[in-house]
CSV table of C-alpha atoms and ligand atoms in Angstrom, one decimal:
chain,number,residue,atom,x,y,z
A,1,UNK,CA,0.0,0.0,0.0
A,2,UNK,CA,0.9,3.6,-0.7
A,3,UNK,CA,2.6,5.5,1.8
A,4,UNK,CA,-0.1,7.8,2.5
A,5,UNK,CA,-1.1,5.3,5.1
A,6,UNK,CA,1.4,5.8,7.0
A,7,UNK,CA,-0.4,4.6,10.3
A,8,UNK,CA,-3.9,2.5,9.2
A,9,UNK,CA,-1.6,0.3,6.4
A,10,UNK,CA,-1.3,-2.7,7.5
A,11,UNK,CA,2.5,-4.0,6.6
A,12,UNK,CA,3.8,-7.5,5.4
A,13,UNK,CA,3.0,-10.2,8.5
A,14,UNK,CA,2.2,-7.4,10.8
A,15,UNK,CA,0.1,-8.6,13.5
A,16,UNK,CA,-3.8,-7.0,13.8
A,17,UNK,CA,-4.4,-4.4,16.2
A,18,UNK,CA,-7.1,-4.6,18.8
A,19,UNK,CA,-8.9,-2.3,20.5
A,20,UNK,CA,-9.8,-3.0,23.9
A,21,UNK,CA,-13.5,-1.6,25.2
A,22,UNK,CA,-13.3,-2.4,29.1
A,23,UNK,CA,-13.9,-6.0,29.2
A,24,UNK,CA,-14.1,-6.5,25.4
A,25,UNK,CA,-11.6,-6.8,22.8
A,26,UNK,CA,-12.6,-6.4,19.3
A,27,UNK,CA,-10.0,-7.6,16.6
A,28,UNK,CA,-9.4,-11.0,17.9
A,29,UNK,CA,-10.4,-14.0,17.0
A,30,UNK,CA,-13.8,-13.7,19.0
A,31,UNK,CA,-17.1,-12.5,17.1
A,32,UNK,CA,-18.0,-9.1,18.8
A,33,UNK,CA,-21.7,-8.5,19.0
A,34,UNK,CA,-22.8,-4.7,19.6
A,35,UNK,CA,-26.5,-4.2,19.7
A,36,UNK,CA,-28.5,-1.8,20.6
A,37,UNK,CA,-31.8,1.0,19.8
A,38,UNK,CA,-30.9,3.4,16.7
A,39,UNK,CA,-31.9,6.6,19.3
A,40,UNK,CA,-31.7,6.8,23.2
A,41,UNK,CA,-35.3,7.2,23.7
A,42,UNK,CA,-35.8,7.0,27.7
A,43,UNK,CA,-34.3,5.1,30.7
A,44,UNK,CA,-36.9,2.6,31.2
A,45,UNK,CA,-36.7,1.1,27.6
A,46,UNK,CA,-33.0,1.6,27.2
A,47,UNK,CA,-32.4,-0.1,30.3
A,48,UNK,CA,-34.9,-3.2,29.5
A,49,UNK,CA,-33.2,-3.4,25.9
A,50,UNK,CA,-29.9,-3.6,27.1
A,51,UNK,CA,-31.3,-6.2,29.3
A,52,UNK,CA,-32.3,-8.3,27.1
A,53,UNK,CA,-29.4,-8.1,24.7
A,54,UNK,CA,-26.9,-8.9,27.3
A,55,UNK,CA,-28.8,-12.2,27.7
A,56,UNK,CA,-28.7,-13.2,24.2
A,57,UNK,CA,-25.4,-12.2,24.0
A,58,UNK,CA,-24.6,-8.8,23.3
A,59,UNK,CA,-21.0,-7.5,24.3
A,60,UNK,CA,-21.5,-4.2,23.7
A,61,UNK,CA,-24.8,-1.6,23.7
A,62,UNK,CA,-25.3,0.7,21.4
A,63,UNK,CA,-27.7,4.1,21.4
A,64,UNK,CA,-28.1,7.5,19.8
A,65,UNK,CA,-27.8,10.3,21.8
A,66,UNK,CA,-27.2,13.1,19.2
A,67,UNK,CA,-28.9,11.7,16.2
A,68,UNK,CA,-27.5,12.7,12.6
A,69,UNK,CA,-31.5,13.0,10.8
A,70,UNK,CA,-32.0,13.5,7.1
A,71,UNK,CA,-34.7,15.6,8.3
A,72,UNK,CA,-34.7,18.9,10.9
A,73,UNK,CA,-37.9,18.2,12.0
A,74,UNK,CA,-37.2,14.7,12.9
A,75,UNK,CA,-36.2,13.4,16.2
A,76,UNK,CA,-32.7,14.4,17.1
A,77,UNK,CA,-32.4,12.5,19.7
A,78,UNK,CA,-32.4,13.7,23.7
A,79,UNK,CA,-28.5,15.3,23.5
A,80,UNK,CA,-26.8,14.9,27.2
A,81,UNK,CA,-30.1,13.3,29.1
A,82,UNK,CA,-30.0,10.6,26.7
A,83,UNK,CA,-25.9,10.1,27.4
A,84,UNK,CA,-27.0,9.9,31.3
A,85,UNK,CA,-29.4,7.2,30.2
A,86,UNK,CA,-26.5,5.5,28.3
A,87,UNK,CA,-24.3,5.8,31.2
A,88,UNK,CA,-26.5,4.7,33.6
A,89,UNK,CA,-27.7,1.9,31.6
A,90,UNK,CA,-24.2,0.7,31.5
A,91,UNK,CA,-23.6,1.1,34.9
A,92,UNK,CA,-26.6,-1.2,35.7
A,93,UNK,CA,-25.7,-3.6,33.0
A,94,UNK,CA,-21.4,-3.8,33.0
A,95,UNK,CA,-22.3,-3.6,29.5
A,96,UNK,CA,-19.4,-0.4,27.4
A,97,UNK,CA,-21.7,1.9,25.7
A,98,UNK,CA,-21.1,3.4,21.9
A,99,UNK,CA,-22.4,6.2,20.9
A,100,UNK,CA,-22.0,8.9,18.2
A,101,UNK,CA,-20.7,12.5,18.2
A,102,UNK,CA,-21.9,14.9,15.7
A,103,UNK,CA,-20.0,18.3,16.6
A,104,UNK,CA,-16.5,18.5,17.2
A,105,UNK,CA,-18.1,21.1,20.7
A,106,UNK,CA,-19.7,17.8,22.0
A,107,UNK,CA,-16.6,15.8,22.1
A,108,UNK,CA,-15.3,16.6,25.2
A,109,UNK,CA,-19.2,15.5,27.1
A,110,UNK,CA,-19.4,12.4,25.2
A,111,UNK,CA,-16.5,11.2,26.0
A,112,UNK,CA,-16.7,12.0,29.8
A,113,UNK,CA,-20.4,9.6,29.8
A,114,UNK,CA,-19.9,6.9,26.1
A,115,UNK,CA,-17.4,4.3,26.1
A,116,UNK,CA,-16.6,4.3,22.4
A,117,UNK,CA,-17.4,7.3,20.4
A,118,UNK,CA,-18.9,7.0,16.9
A,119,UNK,CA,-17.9,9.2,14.0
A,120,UNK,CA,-21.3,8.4,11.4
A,121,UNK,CA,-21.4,8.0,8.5
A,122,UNK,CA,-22.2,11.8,7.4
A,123,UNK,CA,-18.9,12.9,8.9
A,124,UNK,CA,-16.4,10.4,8.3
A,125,UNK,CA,-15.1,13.7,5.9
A,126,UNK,CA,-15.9,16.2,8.6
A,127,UNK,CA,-11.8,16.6,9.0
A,128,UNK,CA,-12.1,18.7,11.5
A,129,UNK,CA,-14.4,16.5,14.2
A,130,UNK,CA,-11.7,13.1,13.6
A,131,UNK,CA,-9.0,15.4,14.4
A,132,UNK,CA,-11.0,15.8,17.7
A,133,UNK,CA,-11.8,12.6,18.0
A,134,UNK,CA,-8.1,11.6,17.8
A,135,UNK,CA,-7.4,13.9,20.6
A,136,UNK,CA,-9.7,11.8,22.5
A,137,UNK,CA,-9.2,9.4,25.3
A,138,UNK,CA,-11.4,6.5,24.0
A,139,UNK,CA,-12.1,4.2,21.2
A,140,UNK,CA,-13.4,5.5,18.1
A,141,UNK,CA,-15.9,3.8,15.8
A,142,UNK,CA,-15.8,5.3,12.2
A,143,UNK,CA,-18.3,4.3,10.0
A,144,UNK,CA,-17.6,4.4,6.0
A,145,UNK,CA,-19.4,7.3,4.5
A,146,UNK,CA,-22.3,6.6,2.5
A,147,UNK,CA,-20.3,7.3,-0.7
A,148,UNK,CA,-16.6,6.9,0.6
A,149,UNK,CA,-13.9,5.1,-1.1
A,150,UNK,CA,-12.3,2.3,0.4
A,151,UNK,CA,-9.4,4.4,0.4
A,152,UNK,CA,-11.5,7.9,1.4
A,153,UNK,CA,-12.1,5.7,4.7
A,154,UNK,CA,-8.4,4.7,5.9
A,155,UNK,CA,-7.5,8.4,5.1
A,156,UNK,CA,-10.4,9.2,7.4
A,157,UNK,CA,-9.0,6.6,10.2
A,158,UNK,CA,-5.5,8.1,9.2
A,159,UNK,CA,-6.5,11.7,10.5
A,160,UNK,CA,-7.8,9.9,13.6
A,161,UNK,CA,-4.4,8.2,14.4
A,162,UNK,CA,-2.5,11.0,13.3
A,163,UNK,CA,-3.6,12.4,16.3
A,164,UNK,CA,-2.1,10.1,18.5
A,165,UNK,CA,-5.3,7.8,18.9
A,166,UNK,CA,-4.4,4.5,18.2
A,167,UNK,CA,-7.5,2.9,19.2
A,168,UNK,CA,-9.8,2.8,15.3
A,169,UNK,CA,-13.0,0.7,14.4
A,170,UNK,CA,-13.1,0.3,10.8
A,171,UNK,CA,-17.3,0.0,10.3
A,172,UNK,CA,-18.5,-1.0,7.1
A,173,UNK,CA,-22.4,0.7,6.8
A,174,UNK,CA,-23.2,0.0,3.6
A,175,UNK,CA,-22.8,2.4,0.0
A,176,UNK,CA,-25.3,4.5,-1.8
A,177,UNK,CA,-25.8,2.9,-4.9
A,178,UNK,CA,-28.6,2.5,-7.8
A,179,UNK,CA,-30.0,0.2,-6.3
A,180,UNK,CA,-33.6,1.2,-4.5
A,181,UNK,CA,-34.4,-2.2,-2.9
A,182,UNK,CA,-32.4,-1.6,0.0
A,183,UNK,CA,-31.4,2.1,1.6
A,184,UNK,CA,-27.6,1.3,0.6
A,185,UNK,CA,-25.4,-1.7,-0.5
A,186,UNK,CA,-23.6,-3.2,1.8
A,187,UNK,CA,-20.4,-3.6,0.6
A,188,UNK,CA,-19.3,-7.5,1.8
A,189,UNK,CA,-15.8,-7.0,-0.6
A,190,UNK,CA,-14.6,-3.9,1.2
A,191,UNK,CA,-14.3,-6.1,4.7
A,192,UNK,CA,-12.2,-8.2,3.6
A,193,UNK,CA,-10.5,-5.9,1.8
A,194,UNK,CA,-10.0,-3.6,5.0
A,195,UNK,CA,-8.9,-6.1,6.7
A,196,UNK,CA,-6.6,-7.2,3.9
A,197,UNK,CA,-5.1,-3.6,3.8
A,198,UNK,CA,-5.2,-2.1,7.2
A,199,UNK,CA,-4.3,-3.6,10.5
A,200,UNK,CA,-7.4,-2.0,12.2
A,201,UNK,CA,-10.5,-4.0,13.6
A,202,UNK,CA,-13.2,-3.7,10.7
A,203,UNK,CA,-16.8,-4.2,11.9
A,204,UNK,CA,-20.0,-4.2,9.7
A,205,UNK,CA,-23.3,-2.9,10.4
A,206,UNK,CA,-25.9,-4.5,8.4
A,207,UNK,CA,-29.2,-2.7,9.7
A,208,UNK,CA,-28.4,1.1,8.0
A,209,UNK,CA,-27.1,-1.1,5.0
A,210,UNK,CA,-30.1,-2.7,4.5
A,211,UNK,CA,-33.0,-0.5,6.2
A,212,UNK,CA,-34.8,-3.3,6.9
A,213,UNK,CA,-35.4,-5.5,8.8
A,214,UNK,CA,-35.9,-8.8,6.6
A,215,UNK,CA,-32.2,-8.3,5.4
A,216,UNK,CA,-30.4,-7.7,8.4
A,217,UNK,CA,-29.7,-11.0,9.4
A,218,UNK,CA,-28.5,-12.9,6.0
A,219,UNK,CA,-26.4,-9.4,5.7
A,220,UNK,CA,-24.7,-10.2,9.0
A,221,UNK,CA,-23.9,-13.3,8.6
A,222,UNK,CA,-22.0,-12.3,5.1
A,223,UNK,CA,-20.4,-9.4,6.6
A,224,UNK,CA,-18.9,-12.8,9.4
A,225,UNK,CA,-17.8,-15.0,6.7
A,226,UNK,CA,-16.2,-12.5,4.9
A,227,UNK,CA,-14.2,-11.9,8.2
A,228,UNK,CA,-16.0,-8.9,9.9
A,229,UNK,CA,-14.3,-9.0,13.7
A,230,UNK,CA,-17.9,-7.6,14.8
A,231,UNK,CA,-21.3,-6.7,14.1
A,232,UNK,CA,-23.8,-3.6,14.9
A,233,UNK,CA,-27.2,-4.4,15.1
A,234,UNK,CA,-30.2,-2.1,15.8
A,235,UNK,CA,-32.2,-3.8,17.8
A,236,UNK,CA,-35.3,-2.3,19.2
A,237,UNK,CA,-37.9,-3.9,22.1
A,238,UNK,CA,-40.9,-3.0,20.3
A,239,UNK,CA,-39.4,-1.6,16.7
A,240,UNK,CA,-42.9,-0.6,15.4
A,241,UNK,CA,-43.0,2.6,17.8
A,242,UNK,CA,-39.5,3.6,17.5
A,243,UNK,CA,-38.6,6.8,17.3
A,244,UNK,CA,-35.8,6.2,14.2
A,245,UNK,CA,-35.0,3.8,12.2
A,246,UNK,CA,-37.6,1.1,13.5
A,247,UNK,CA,-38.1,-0.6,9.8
A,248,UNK,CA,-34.8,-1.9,9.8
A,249,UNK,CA,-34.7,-2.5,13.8
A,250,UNK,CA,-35.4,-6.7,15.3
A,251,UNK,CA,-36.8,-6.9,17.5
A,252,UNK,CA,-35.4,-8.7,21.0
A,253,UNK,CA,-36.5,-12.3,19.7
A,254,UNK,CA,-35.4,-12.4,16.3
A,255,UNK,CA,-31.6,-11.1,17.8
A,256,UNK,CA,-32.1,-14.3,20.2
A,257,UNK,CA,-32.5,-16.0,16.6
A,258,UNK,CA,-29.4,-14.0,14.9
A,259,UNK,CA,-26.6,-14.6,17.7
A,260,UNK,CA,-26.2,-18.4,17.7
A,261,UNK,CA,-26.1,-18.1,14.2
A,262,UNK,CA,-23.5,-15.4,13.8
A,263,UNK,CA,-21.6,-17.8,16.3
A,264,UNK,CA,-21.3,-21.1,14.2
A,265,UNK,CA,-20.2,-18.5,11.1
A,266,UNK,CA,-17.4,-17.2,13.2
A,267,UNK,CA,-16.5,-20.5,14.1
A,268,UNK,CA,-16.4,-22.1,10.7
A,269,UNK,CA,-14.4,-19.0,9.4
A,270,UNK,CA,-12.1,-19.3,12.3
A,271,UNK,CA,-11.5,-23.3,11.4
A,272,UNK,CA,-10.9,-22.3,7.6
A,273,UNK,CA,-8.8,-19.9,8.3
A,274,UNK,CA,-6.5,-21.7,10.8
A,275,UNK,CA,-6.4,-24.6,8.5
A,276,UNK,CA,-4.9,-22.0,5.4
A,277,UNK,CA,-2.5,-21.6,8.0
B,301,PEP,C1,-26.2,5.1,13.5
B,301,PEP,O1,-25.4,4.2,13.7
B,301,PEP,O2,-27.1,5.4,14.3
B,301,PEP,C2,-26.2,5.9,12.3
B,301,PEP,C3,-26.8,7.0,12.1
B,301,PEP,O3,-25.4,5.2,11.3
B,301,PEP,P1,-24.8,5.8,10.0
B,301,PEP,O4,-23.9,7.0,10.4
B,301,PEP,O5,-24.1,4.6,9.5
B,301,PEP,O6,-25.9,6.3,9.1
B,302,MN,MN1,-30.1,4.2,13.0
């Protein structure tokens, strides 16, 4: 690879990085599962969904605080009440907490309540909020934009280590494409290819790929096989009422369904890929 990856390039035979998230690691050989309600909506739900995903298996919860809408006059999310909620939540759970950052101003507070903090996919070129972000203190999660290059994206995770962060999720969210079936295309070749090029974790989030429902799970099990070192799954307890993103949300039963599943993939790619040596 060129040298303007200085840092995200992953060179000949050197080993993976992994990023540690309290009692997770993500980037090893273990499947890591992050699940969670596309917005923060209020304690009481948060806290039974998080619940519920720890028992079926969930290593990591996810929520929206700040929400990135298409819209103004949609919800946009319940700003530093809703990372109190996340906090809490984890403190009741043990479970880390990601959430996402929209304005380089709201760095410093989300980082003082969220465990990892996500970049989205609207400002993986906002230059000036990764450079923040790489000043930070905690794991960042940066999520390919919607029409990013493979290349566009390790240049983004490049600002971010610049910095002097070293702890990068590669998340693969799916592409805007022609295609009007699903709300982007998730792209299964630029996983492997990530993984291929960069040393960083690369995660895959199947449920803004698709945008709905019916797709997430055959999408997530690709994104495993083609070596994905994690998932994110919206996952909402009653997906019909959600306040964002509840067509392409499961609900808590069909992520019971998804997780044993994702499991025996890991496994099976694990075994392959041992036996290639
Ligand atoms: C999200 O994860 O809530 C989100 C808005 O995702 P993306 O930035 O990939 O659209
Ligand atoms: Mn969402």
């Amino acid at each position: 690879m060129e040298v303007k990856f200085r840092l995200a390039a992953r060179h000949n035979a050197q080993a993976r990085t992994a990023v540690q998230i309290g009692p997770v690691t993500v980037g090893r050989e273990d499947l890591v599962i992050m699940a969670g309600p596309c917005a923060v909506e209020d304690y009481d739900r948060t806290l039974a969904a998080a619940l519920a995903l720890k028992e079926y298996g969930a290593h990591i919860f996810r929520g929206g605080a700040f929400k990135p809408r298409t819209s103004p006059y949609s919800f946009q999310g319940l700003g530093k009440e809703g990372l109190e909620i996340l906090a809490a939540v984890r403190d009741a759970t043990g479970l880390p907490v990601v959430t996402e950052v929209l304005d380089t101003r709201d760095v410093e507070l989300v980082c003082r309540y969220a465990d990892v903090i996500q970049i989205g996919s609207r400002n993986m070129h906002n230059y000036a909020l990764l450079r923040e972000v790489g000043r930070a203190r905690k794991p960042v999660l940066l999520k390919r934009g919607l029409a990013a290059t493979l290349e566009e994206w390790l240049l983004a995770a490049e600002y971010v280590l610049a910095e002097g962060n070293d702890r990068v999720i590669l998340c693969e969210r799916g592409i805007r494409t022609f295609e009007t079936h699903t709300r982007n295309t998730l792209d299964v070749g630029a996983i492997a290819a990530a993984r291929n090029l960069s040393h960083l974790p690369v995660i895959a989030d199947p449920s803004h790929a698709a945008g709905r429902r019916d797709l997430v799970a055959p999408l997530a099990l690709a994104a495993v096989a083609a070596g994905a070192d994690g998932v994110m799954v919206e996952v909402h307890p009653c997906p019909g009422e959600a306040l964002c993103d509840g067509d392409q949300s499961l609900d808590p039963a069909a992520f019971a369904r998804l997780v044993p599943l994702l499991r025996q993939v890991a496994l099976a790619r694990n075994g392959l890929a041992a036996a290639a040596g």
